[in-house]
């Protein structure tokens, strides 16, 4: 399920994101006890607990003990709410990464923080990056990465490539980990049972598997770490940063 950000009214979405004065809606005054912040928090809670497919103005209203109609005075609709939720989640990222240990350590910290944020809120991975939200937290995350990379003195074209590769790498590995964590609940089949059933059948159908795929067999024989997702993330990030380092100062 892919959801595109920025589908709401641009004037109202950006005003809400950046704390500007919200245009009047012509509706009667709001009841006490509701706020944009409360609605966004409730939306995140719904998506965290039940996934993106469960997100609706009605579900958010129910969590707050209100009707969906009560929310529209504050947030025009689900599209605008999603933008606000996305930016609120990215606001969890710490800013001002220290450069005392060098740019590579700073970029690693940025990537680790973003990876953890995605896994806390896996529904965010369903929000397409084709059209950014353009909220302050999203842009701050980008600014933080650029600041971390600045000492590497990359040429502009290499810097753009490095930023794109790093962001997509973190999203991709987080998505794989999130999918692996949710597979058993979504399918009703435990990972171990799934692999055992298919491994046994594959051995029957392809008894020459080790001869046909010797490199893959050797890699599998080496075993996998207990937290293979985390290890794949850290190893892949190190390889990616090796590539960035090769262009540093050029």
Coordinates of N, CA and C in Angstrom, one line a residue:
X1 N 0.8 -1.2 0.0 CA 0.0 0.0 0.0 C 0.9 1.2 0.0
X2 N 0.9 2.0 -1.1 CA 1.7 3.2 -1.2 C 0.7 4.4 -1.1
X3 N 1.1 5.3 -0.3 CA 0.3 6.5 -0.1 C 1.1 7.7 -0.5
X4 N 0.6 8.6 -1.3 CA 1.3 9.8 -1.7 C 1.0 11.0 -0.8
X5 N 2.1 11.6 -0.3 CA 1.9 12.8 0.5 C 1.6 14.0 -0.3
X6 N 1.2 15.0 0.4 CA 0.9 16.3 -0.3 C -0.3 16.3 -1.2
X7 N -1.3 15.5 -0.9 CA -2.5 15.5 -1.7 C -3.6 16.4 -1.2
X8 N -3.4 17.0 -0.1 CA -4.4 18.0 0.4 C -4.2 19.3 -0.1
X9 N -5.0 20.3 0.4 CA -4.9 21.6 -0.1 C -3.6 22.2 0.3
X10 N -2.7 22.7 -0.6 CA -1.4 23.2 -0.3 C -1.4 24.3 0.7
X11 N -2.3 25.3 0.6 CA -2.3 26.4 1.5 C -2.5 26.0 2.9
X12 N -3.5 25.1 3.1 CA -3.9 24.7 4.5 C -2.8 23.7 5.0
X13 N -2.3 22.8 4.2 CA -1.3 21.8 4.6 C -0.1 22.6 5.1
X14 N 0.4 23.5 4.3 CA 1.7 24.2 4.6 C 1.5 25.1 5.8
X15 N 0.3 25.7 5.9 CA 0.0 26.6 7.1 C 0.0 25.7 8.4
X16 N -0.5 24.6 8.3 CA -0.6 23.7 9.5 C 0.8 23.2 9.8
X17 N 1.6 22.8 8.8 CA 2.9 22.3 9.0 C 3.9 23.3 9.6
X18 N 3.7 24.5 9.1 CA 4.7 25.6 9.5 C 4.2 26.5 10.6
X19 N 3.0 26.2 11.2 CA 2.5 26.9 12.3 C 1.9 28.3 11.9
X20 N 1.6 28.4 10.6 CA 1.0 29.7 10.2 C -0.5 29.7 10.6
X21 N -1.1 30.9 10.3 CA -2.5 31.0 10.6 C -3.4 30.2 9.7
X22 N -4.2 29.3 10.2 CA -5.0 28.4 9.4 C -6.1 29.2 8.8
X23 N -6.4 29.1 7.5 CA -7.5 29.8 6.8 C -8.8 29.4 7.5
X24 N -9.8 30.3 7.6 CA -11.1 30.1 8.2 C -11.9 29.1 7.3
X25 N -12.6 28.3 8.0 CA -13.4 27.3 7.2 C -14.9 27.6 7.1
X26 N -15.3 28.6 7.9 CA -16.7 28.9 7.9 C -17.5 28.0 8.8
X27 N -16.9 27.1 9.5 CA -17.6 26.3 10.5 C -17.8 27.0 11.8
X28 N -18.6 26.4 12.6 CA -18.8 27.0 14.0 C -17.6 26.7 14.8
X29 N -17.4 27.4 15.9 CA -16.2 27.4 16.7 C -16.0 26.0 17.2
X30 N -14.7 25.6 17.5 CA -14.4 24.3 18.0 C -14.7 24.2 19.4
X31 N -15.0 22.9 19.8 CA -15.3 22.6 21.2 C -13.9 22.5 22.0
X32 N -13.9 22.9 23.3 CA -12.7 22.8 24.0 C -12.2 21.4 24.1
X33 N -10.9 21.2 24.3 CA -10.3 19.9 24.4 C -9.7 19.3 23.2
X34 N -10.0 19.8 22.1 CA -9.3 19.3 20.8 C -8.3 20.3 20.4
X35 N -7.3 19.8 19.7 CA -6.3 20.7 19.1 C -5.7 19.9 17.9
X36 N -4.9 20.6 17.1 CA -4.2 20.0 16.0 C -3.2 18.9 16.5
X37 N -2.5 19.3 17.6 CA -1.5 18.4 18.1 C -2.2 17.1 18.7
X38 N -3.3 17.2 19.3 CA -4.0 16.1 19.8 C -4.5 15.2 18.7
X39 N -5.0 15.8 17.6 CA -5.4 15.0 16.5 C -4.3 14.3 15.8
X40 N -3.2 14.9 15.7 CA -2.0 14.3 15.0 C -1.5 13.2 15.9
X41 N -1.4 13.4 17.2 CA -1.0 12.3 18.1 C -1.9 11.1 18.0
X42 N -3.2 11.4 18.0 CA -4.1 10.3 17.9 C -4.0 9.5 16.5
X43 N -3.8 10.3 15.5 CA -3.5 9.6 14.2 C -2.3 8.7 14.2
X44 N -1.2 9.2 14.8 CA 0.0 8.4 14.9 C -0.3 7.1 15.7
X45 N -1.0 7.3 16.8 CA -1.3 6.1 17.6 C -2.2 5.1 16.9
X46 N -3.1 5.5 16.1 CA -3.9 4.6 15.3 C -3.0 3.9 14.3
X47 N -2.2 4.6 13.5 CA -1.3 4.0 12.5 C -0.3 3.1 13.1
X48 N 0.3 3.5 14.3 CA 1.2 2.6 15.0 C 0.6 1.3 15.4
X49 N -0.6 1.4 15.9 CA -1.3 0.2 16.5 C -1.9 -0.7 15.4
X50 N -2.4 -0.1 14.3 CA -3.3 -0.9 13.4 C -2.8 -0.8 12.0
X51 N -1.8 0.1 11.7 CA -1.3 0.2 10.3 C -2.0 1.3 9.5
X52 N -1.4 1.6 8.4 CA -1.9 2.7 7.5 C -3.4 2.4 7.1
X53 N -3.7 1.2 6.8 CA -5.0 0.9 6.3 C -6.1 1.2 7.2
X54 N -5.8 1.3 8.5 CA -6.8 1.6 9.5 C -7.0 3.1 9.8
X55 N -6.1 3.9 9.2 CA -6.2 5.3 9.4 C -7.4 6.0 8.7
X56 N -8.2 6.6 9.4 CA -9.3 7.4 8.9 C -9.7 8.5 9.9
X57 N -10.4 9.5 9.4 CA -10.8 10.5 10.3 C -11.8 10.0 11.4
X58 N -12.6 9.0 11.0 CA -13.5 8.4 12.0 C -12.7 7.6 13.1
X59 N -11.6 6.9 12.6 CA -10.9 6.1 13.6 C -10.1 7.1 14.6
X60 N -9.6 8.2 14.0 CA -8.9 9.2 14.9 C -9.9 9.8 15.8
X61 N -11.1 10.1 15.3 CA -12.1 10.7 16.2 C -12.5 9.8 17.3
X62 N -12.7 8.5 17.0 CA -13.1 7.6 18.0 C -12.0 7.5 19.1
X63 N -10.8 7.5 18.7 CA -9.7 7.5 19.7 C -9.8 8.7 20.6
X64 N -10.2 9.8 20.1 CA -10.3 11.0 20.9 C -11.7 11.2 21.6
X65 N -12.6 10.2 21.3 CA -13.9 10.3 21.9 C -14.8 11.3 21.2
X66 N -14.5 11.6 19.9 CA -15.3 12.6 19.2 C -15.7 12.0 17.8
X67 N -16.6 12.7 17.2 CA -17.0 12.3 15.8 C -15.9 12.8 14.8
X68 N -15.9 12.2 13.6 CA -15.0 12.7 12.6 C -15.3 14.1 12.2
X69 N -16.5 14.5 12.2 CA -16.9 15.9 11.9 C -16.3 16.9 12.8
X70 N -16.1 16.5 14.1 CA -15.5 17.4 15.1 C -14.0 17.7 14.8
X71 N -13.4 16.9 14.0 CA -12.0 17.1 13.7 C -11.7 18.1 12.5
X72 N -12.7 18.3 11.7 CA -12.5 19.0 10.4 C -12.3 20.5 10.7
X73 N -12.7 21.0 11.8 CA -12.4 22.4 12.1 C -10.9 22.7 12.3
X74 N -10.2 21.6 12.7 CA -8.8 21.7 13.0 C -7.9 21.2 11.8
X75 N -8.3 20.1 11.2 CA -7.6 19.5 10.1 C -8.6 19.2 9.0
X76 N -8.3 19.8 7.8 CA -9.3 19.7 6.7 C -9.7 18.3 6.3
X77 N -8.7 17.3 6.4 CA -9.1 15.9 6.0 C -7.9 15.0 6.2
X78 N -8.1 13.8 5.8 CA -7.1 12.7 6.0 C -5.8 13.1 5.3
X79 N -5.8 13.7 4.1 CA -4.6 14.0 3.3 C -3.7 14.9 4.1
X80 N -4.3 16.0 4.7 CA -3.6 16.9 5.4 C -3.1 16.3 6.8
X81 N -3.9 15.5 7.4 CA -3.5 14.8 8.6 C -2.3 13.9 8.4
X82 N -2.3 13.2 7.2 CA -1.1 12.3 7.0 C 0.2 13.1 6.9
X83 N 0.1 14.3 6.2 CA 1.3 15.1 6.1 C 1.8 15.5 7.5
X84 N 0.9 15.9 8.4 CA 1.2 16.4 9.7 C 1.8 15.2 10.5
X85 N 1.2 14.0 10.4 CA 1.7 12.8 11.1 C 3.1 12.5 10.6
X86 N 3.4 12.5 9.3 CA 4.7 12.2 8.8 C 5.7 13.1 9.3
X87 N 5.4 14.4 9.3 CA 6.4 15.4 9.8 C 6.6 15.3 11.3
X88 N 5.5 15.0 12.0 CA 5.7 14.8 13.5 C 6.6 13.7 13.8
X89 N 6.5 12.6 13.1 CA 7.3 11.4 13.4 C 8.8 11.8 13.1
X90 N 9.1 12.5 12.0 CA 10.5 12.8 11.7 C 11.0 13.9 12.7
X91 N 10.1 14.5 13.4 CA 10.6 15.5 14.4 C 11.2 14.8 15.6
X92 N 11.0 13.4 15.7 CA 11.7 12.7 16.8 C 13.2 12.6 16.6
X93 N 13.7 12.8 15.3 CA 15.1 12.7 15.1 C 15.8 13.8 15.8
X94 N 16.9 13.5 16.4 CA 17.7 14.5 17.1 C 18.5 15.3 16.0
X95 N 18.5 16.6 16.2 CA 19.3 17.5 15.3 C 20.7 17.8 15.8
X96 N 21.4 18.6 15.0 CA 22.7 19.0 15.5 C 23.7 17.9 15.8
X97 N 23.9 17.0 14.8 CA 24.8 15.9 15.0 C 26.2 16.4 15.2
X98 N 26.9 15.8 16.3 CA 28.3 16.3 16.6 C 29.2 15.8 15.5
X99 N 30.2 16.6 15.1 CA 31.2 16.3 14.1 C 32.5 16.1 14.7
X100 N 32.6 16.0 16.0 CA 33.9 15.8 16.7 C 34.6 14.5 16.3
X101 N 33.8 13.5 16.0 CA 34.4 12.2 15.6 C 34.5 12.0 14.1
X102 N 34.2 13.1 13.3 CA 34.3 13.0 11.9 C 33.0 12.9 11.2
X103 N 33.0 13.2 9.9 CA 31.7 13.1 9.2 C 31.1 11.7 9.1
X104 N 31.9 10.7 9.0 CA 31.4 9.3 8.9 C 30.7 8.9 10.1
X105 N 31.2 9.2 11.3 CA 30.5 8.9 12.6 C 29.1 9.7 12.6
X106 N 29.1 10.9 12.2 CA 27.9 11.8 12.2 C 26.9 11.2 11.3
X107 N 27.3 10.8 10.1 CA 26.3 10.2 9.1 C 25.8 8.9 9.6
X108 N 26.7 8.1 10.2 CA 26.2 6.8 10.8 C 25.2 7.1 11.9
X109 N 25.4 8.0 12.8 CA 24.4 8.4 13.8 C 23.1 8.8 13.2
X110 N 23.2 9.6 12.1 CA 21.9 10.1 11.4 C 21.2 8.9 10.9
X111 N 21.9 8.0 10.2 CA 21.2 6.8 9.6 C 20.6 5.9 10.7
X112 N 21.3 5.7 11.8 CA 20.8 4.9 12.9 C 19.6 5.4 13.5
X113 N 19.5 6.7 13.7 CA 18.4 7.4 14.2 C 17.2 7.3 13.3
X114 N 17.4 7.5 12.0 CA 16.3 7.4 11.0 C 15.8 6.0 10.9
X115 N 16.7 5.0 10.9 CA 16.3 3.6 10.9 C 15.4 3.2 12.0
X116 N 15.8 3.6 13.2 CA 15.1 3.3 14.4 C 13.7 4.0 14.4
X117 N 13.7 5.2 13.9 CA 12.4 6.0 13.8 C 11.4 5.2 12.8
X118 N 11.9 4.8 11.7 CA 11.1 4.0 10.8 C 10.5 2.7 11.4
X119 N 11.3 2.1 12.2 CA 10.9 0.8 12.8 C 9.9 1.1 14.0
X120 N 10.0 2.2 14.6 CA 9.0 2.6 15.6 C 7.6 2.9 14.9
X121 N 7.7 3.4 13.7 CA 6.5 3.8 13.0 C 6.5 3.3 11.6
X122 N 6.4 2.0 11.4 CA 6.6 1.4 10.1 C 5.6 1.8 9.0
X123 N 4.5 2.4 9.4 CA 3.5 2.9 8.4 C 4.1 4.1 7.6
X124 N 5.1 4.8 8.2 CA 5.7 5.9 7.5 C 6.4 5.4 6.2
X125 N 6.9 4.1 6.2 CA 7.5 3.6 5.0 C 6.6 3.4 3.8
X126 N 5.3 3.5 4.1 CA 4.3 3.4 3.0 C 4.0 4.8 2.4
X127 N 4.6 5.9 2.9 CA 4.4 7.2 2.4 C 5.5 7.4 1.3
X128 N 5.0 7.5 0.1 CA 6.0 7.7 -1.0 C 6.8 8.9 -0.9
X129 N 8.1 8.8 -1.3 CA 9.0 9.9 -1.3 C 9.0 10.7 -2.6
X130 N 8.1 10.3 -3.5 CA 8.1 10.9 -4.8 C 7.7 12.4 -4.7
X131 N 6.8 12.7 -3.7 CA 6.5 14.1 -3.5 C 6.6 14.4 -2.0
X132 N 7.6 15.1 -1.6 CA 7.9 15.3 -0.2 C 6.8 16.1 0.5
X133 N 6.7 16.0 1.8 CA 5.7 16.7 2.6 C 6.1 18.2 2.7
X134 N 7.4 18.5 2.7 CA 7.9 19.8 2.8 C 7.6 20.5 4.2
X135 N 7.6 19.6 5.2 CA 7.4 20.1 6.5 C 8.8 20.4 7.2
X136 N 8.7 21.2 8.3 CA 10.0 21.6 8.9 C 10.8 20.4 9.4
X137 N 10.2 19.4 9.9 CA 11.0 18.2 10.4 C 11.6 17.5 9.3
X138 N 10.9 17.3 8.2 CA 11.5 16.6 7.1 C 12.7 17.3 6.5
X139 N 12.5 18.6 6.4 CA 13.6 19.4 5.8 C 14.8 19.5 6.8
X140 N 14.5 19.5 8.1 CA 15.6 19.5 9.1 C 16.4 18.2 9.1
X141 N 15.7 17.1 8.8 CA 16.4 15.8 8.7 C 17.3 15.9 7.5
X142 N 16.9 16.5 6.4 CA 17.7 16.6 5.2 C 18.9 17.6 5.5
X143 N 18.6 18.7 6.2 CA 19.7 19.6 6.5 C 20.7 19.0 7.4
X144 N 20.3 18.2 8.4 CA 21.2 17.5 9.3 C 22.1 16.5 8.5
X145 N 21.6 15.8 7.5 CA 22.4 14.9 6.7 C 23.4 15.7 5.9
X146 N 23.0 16.8 5.3 CA 23.9 17.7 4.5 C 25.0 18.3 5.4
X147 N 24.7 18.7 6.6 CA 25.7 19.2 7.6 C 26.7 18.1 8.0
X148 N 26.2 16.9 8.1 CA 27.1 15.8 8.5 C 28.1 15.5 7.4
X149 N 27.6 15.6 6.1 CA 28.4 15.3 5.0 C 29.3 16.5 4.5
X150 N 29.0 17.7 5.0 CA 29.8 18.8 4.6 C 31.3 18.7 4.7
X151 N 31.8 18.1 5.8 CA 33.3 18.0 5.9 C 33.9 17.1 4.9
X152 N 33.1 16.2 4.3 CA 33.6 15.3 3.2 C 33.9 16.1 1.9
X153 N 33.4 17.3 1.8 CA 33.7 18.2 0.7 C 33.4 17.5 -0.7
X154 N 32.2 16.9 -0.8 CA 31.9 16.2 -2.0 C 31.5 17.3 -3.0
X155 N 31.7 17.0 -4.3 CA 31.3 17.8 -5.4 C 29.7 17.8 -5.4
X156 N 29.1 18.8 -5.9 CA 27.6 18.8 -5.8 C 26.9 17.6 -6.4
X157 N 27.3 17.1 -7.5 CA 26.7 16.0 -8.1 C 26.9 14.7 -7.3
X158 N 28.0 14.6 -6.7 CA 28.3 13.4 -5.8 C 27.5 13.6 -4.5
X159 N 27.4 14.8 -4.0 CA 26.7 15.0 -2.8 C 25.2 14.6 -2.9
X160 N 24.6 15.1 -4.1 CA 23.2 14.7 -4.3 C 23.0 13.2 -4.4
X161 N 24.0 12.5 -5.1 CA 23.9 11.1 -5.2 C 24.1 10.4 -3.8
X162 N 25.0 10.9 -3.0 CA 25.2 10.3 -1.7 C 24.0 10.5 -0.8
X163 N 23.3 11.7 -0.8 CA 22.1 11.9 0.0 C 21.0 11.0 -0.4
X164 N 20.8 10.9 -1.7 CA 19.7 10.0 -2.2 C 20.0 8.5 -1.9
X165 N 21.2 8.1 -2.0 CA 21.6 6.7 -1.8 C 21.4 6.4 -0.3
X166 N 21.9 7.3 0.6 CA 21.8 7.1 2.0 C 20.3 7.0 2.5
X167 N 19.5 8.0 2.0 CA 18.1 8.0 2.5 C 17.4 6.8 2.0
X168 N 17.6 6.4 0.7 CA 16.9 5.2 0.2 C 17.4 3.9 0.8
X169 N 18.7 3.9 1.2 CA 19.2 2.7 1.8 C 18.6 2.5 3.2
X170 N 18.5 3.6 3.9 CA 17.9 3.4 5.3 C 16.4 3.0 5.1
X171 N 15.7 3.7 4.2 CA 14.3 3.3 4.0 C 14.1 1.8 3.6
X172 N 15.0 1.4 2.7 CA 14.9 0.1 2.1 C 15.2 -1.0 3.2
X173 N 16.2 -0.8 3.9 CA 16.6 -1.8 4.9 C 15.5 -1.8 6.1
X174 N 15.0 -0.6 6.4 CA 14.0 -0.6 7.5 C 12.7 -1.3 7.0
X175 N 12.4 -1.1 5.7 CA 11.2 -1.7 5.2 C 11.3 -3.2 5.2
X176 N 12.5 -3.7 4.8 CA 12.7 -5.2 4.9 C 12.6 -5.7 6.3
X177 N 13.2 -5.0 7.3 CA 13.1 -5.5 8.6 C 11.6 -5.4 9.2
X178 N 10.9 -4.3 8.8 CA 9.5 -4.2 9.3 C 8.7 -5.3 8.7
X179 N 8.9 -5.6 7.4 CA 8.1 -6.7 6.7 C 8.4 -8.0 7.4
X180 N 9.7 -8.2 7.7 CA 10.0 -9.5 8.4 C 9.4 -9.6 9.7
X181 N 9.3 -8.5 10.5 CA 8.7 -8.5 11.8 C 7.2 -8.8 11.7
X182 N 6.6 -8.3 10.6 CA 5.1 -8.4 10.5 C 4.6 -9.6 9.8
X183 N 5.5 -10.4 9.2 CA 5.1 -11.5 8.3 C 4.3 -12.5 9.0
X184 N 4.7 -12.9 10.2 CA 4.0 -14.0 10.9 C 2.6 -13.6 11.3
X185 N 2.5 -12.4 11.8 CA 1.1 -11.9 12.2 C 0.2 -11.7 11.0
X186 N 0.8 -11.3 9.8 CA 0.0 -11.0 8.7 C -0.5 -12.3 8.0
X187 N 0.4 -13.3 8.0 CA 0.1 -14.6 7.3 C -0.4 -15.7 8.1
X188 N -0.2 -15.6 9.5 CA -0.5 -16.7 10.3 C 0.4 -17.8 10.3
X189 N 1.6 -17.7 9.7 CA 2.6 -18.8 9.6 C 3.9 -18.2 10.2
X190 N 4.5 -18.9 11.2 CA 5.7 -18.5 11.8 C 6.9 -18.6 10.8
X191 N 7.8 -17.7 11.0 CA 9.0 -17.7 10.0 C 9.7 -19.1 10.0
X192 N 9.9 -19.7 11.1 CA 10.6 -21.0 11.2 C 9.8 -22.1 10.4
X193 N 8.5 -22.1 10.6 CA 7.6 -23.0 9.9 C 7.6 -22.8 8.4
X194 N 7.6 -21.5 8.0 CA 7.6 -21.2 6.5 C 8.9 -21.7 5.9
X195 N 10.1 -21.4 6.5 CA 11.4 -21.8 6.0 C 11.5 -23.3 6.0
X196 N 11.1 -24.0 7.0 CA 11.3 -25.4 7.1 C 10.5 -26.1 6.0
X197 N 9.3 -25.7 5.8 CA 8.4 -26.4 4.8 C 9.0 -26.2 3.4
X198 N 9.5 -25.0 3.1 CA 10.1 -24.8 1.8 C 11.5 -25.4 1.6
X199 N 12.3 -25.3 2.6 CA 13.6 -25.9 2.5 C 13.6 -27.4 2.3
X200 N 12.7 -28.1 3.0 CA 12.6 -29.5 2.7 C 12.1 -29.9 1.3
X201 N 11.1 -29.1 0.8 CA 10.6 -29.4 -0.5 C 11.6 -29.0 -1.6
X202 N 12.4 -27.9 -1.3 CA 13.4 -27.5 -2.3 C 14.5 -28.5 -2.4
X203 N 14.9 -29.1 -1.2 CA 15.9 -30.2 -1.3 C 15.5 -31.4 -2.1
X204 N 14.2 -31.7 -2.1 CA 13.7 -32.8 -2.9 C 13.7 -32.5 -4.4
X205 N 13.3 -31.2 -4.7 CA 13.1 -30.8 -6.1 C 14.5 -30.5 -6.7
X206 N 15.4 -30.0 -5.9 CA 16.7 -29.6 -6.5 C 17.8 -30.2 -5.6
X207 N 18.0 -31.6 -5.7 CA 19.1 -32.2 -4.9 C 20.5 -31.7 -5.2
X208 N 20.6 -31.1 -6.4 CA 22.0 -30.6 -6.9 C 22.1 -29.1 -6.5
X209 N 21.3 -28.6 -5.6 CA 21.3 -27.2 -5.3 C 22.7 -26.7 -5.0
X210 N 23.5 -27.4 -4.1 CA 24.8 -26.9 -3.8 C 25.7 -26.8 -5.0
X211 N 25.6 -27.7 -6.0 CA 26.4 -27.6 -7.2 C 26.0 -26.5 -8.1
X212 N 24.7 -26.3 -8.2 CA 24.1 -25.2 -9.1 C 24.4 -23.8 -8.5
X213 N 24.3 -23.7 -7.2 CA 24.5 -22.4 -6.5 C 25.5 -22.5 -5.4
X214 N 26.8 -22.7 -5.8 CA 27.8 -22.9 -4.8 C 28.1 -21.7 -3.9
X215 N 28.1 -20.5 -4.5 CA 28.4 -19.3 -3.7 C 27.3 -19.0 -2.7
X216 N 26.1 -19.2 -3.2 CA 24.9 -19.0 -2.3 C 24.9 -20.0 -1.2
X217 N 25.3 -21.2 -1.5 CA 25.3 -22.3 -0.5 C 26.4 -22.0 0.6
X218 N 27.6 -21.5 0.1 CA 28.7 -21.2 1.0 C 28.3 -20.0 1.9
X219 N 27.6 -19.1 1.4 CA 27.2 -17.9 2.2 C 26.2 -18.4 3.3
X220 N 25.2 -19.2 2.9 CA 24.3 -19.7 3.8 C 24.9 -20.6 4.9
X221 N 25.9 -21.3 4.5 CA 26.6 -22.2 5.5 C 27.4 -21.4 6.5
X222 N 27.7 -20.2 6.2 CA 28.4 -19.3 7.2 C 27.6 -18.9 8.3
X223 N 26.2 -19.1 8.1 CA 25.3 -18.7 9.2 C 25.0 -17.2 9.2
X224 N 23.9 -16.9 9.9 CA 23.5 -15.5 10.0 C 23.5 -15.0 11.4
X225 N 23.8 -13.8 11.6 CA 23.7 -13.3 13.0 C 22.3 -13.3 13.6
X226 N 22.3 -13.2 14.9 CA 20.9 -13.3 15.6 C 20.0 -12.2 15.1
X227 N 20.5 -11.0 15.0 CA 19.7 -9.9 14.5 C 20.2 -9.6 13.1
X228 N 19.8 -10.4 12.1 CA 20.3 -10.3 10.8 C 19.9 -9.0 10.1
X229 N 18.7 -8.5 10.4 CA 18.3 -7.2 9.8 C 19.2 -6.1 10.3
X230 N 19.5 -6.0 11.6 CA 20.4 -4.9 12.1 C 21.8 -5.1 11.6
X231 N 22.3 -6.3 11.5 CA 23.6 -6.5 11.0 C 23.7 -6.2 9.5
X232 N 22.7 -6.5 8.7 CA 22.7 -6.1 7.3 C 22.7 -4.6 7.1
X233 N 21.9 -3.9 8.0 CA 21.9 -2.5 7.9 C 23.3 -1.9 8.2
X234 N 23.9 -2.3 9.3 CA 25.2 -1.8 9.7 C 26.3 -2.1 8.7
X235 N 26.3 -3.3 8.2 CA 27.3 -3.7 7.2 C 27.1 -2.9 5.9
X236 N 25.8 -2.9 5.4 CA 25.5 -2.2 4.2 C 25.8 -0.7 4.3
X237 N 25.5 -0.1 5.4 CA 25.8 1.3 5.6 C 27.4 1.6 5.6
X238 N 28.1 0.7 6.2 CA 29.6 0.8 6.1 C 30.1 0.8 4.7
X239 N 29.6 -0.2 3.9 CA 30.0 -0.3 2.5 C 29.6 1.0 1.8
X240 N 28.4 1.5 2.0 CA 28.0 2.7 1.3 C 28.9 3.9 1.7
X241 N 29.2 4.0 3.0 CA 30.1 5.1 3.4 C 31.5 5.0 2.9
X242 N 31.9 3.7 2.6 CA 33.2 3.6 1.9 C 33.2 4.2 0.6
X243 N 32.1 4.0 -0.1 CA 31.9 4.7 -1.4 C 31.9 6.2 -1.3
X244 N 31.2 6.7 -0.4 CA 31.2 8.2 -0.2 C 32.6 8.7 0.1
X245 N 33.3 7.9 1.0 CA 34.6 8.4 1.3 C 35.6 8.4 0.1
X246 N 35.3 7.5 -0.8 CA 36.2 7.5 -2.0 C 36.1 8.8 -2.9
X247 N 35.0 9.5 -2.7 CA 34.8 10.7 -3.5 C 35.0 12.0 -2.6
X248 N 35.4 11.8 -1.3 CA 35.6 12.9 -0.5 C 36.7 13.8 -0.9
X249 N 36.4 15.1 -0.9 CA 37.4 16.1 -1.3 C 37.7 16.2 -2.8
X250 N 36.9 15.4 -3.6 CA 37.1 15.5 -5.0 C 36.2 16.5 -5.7

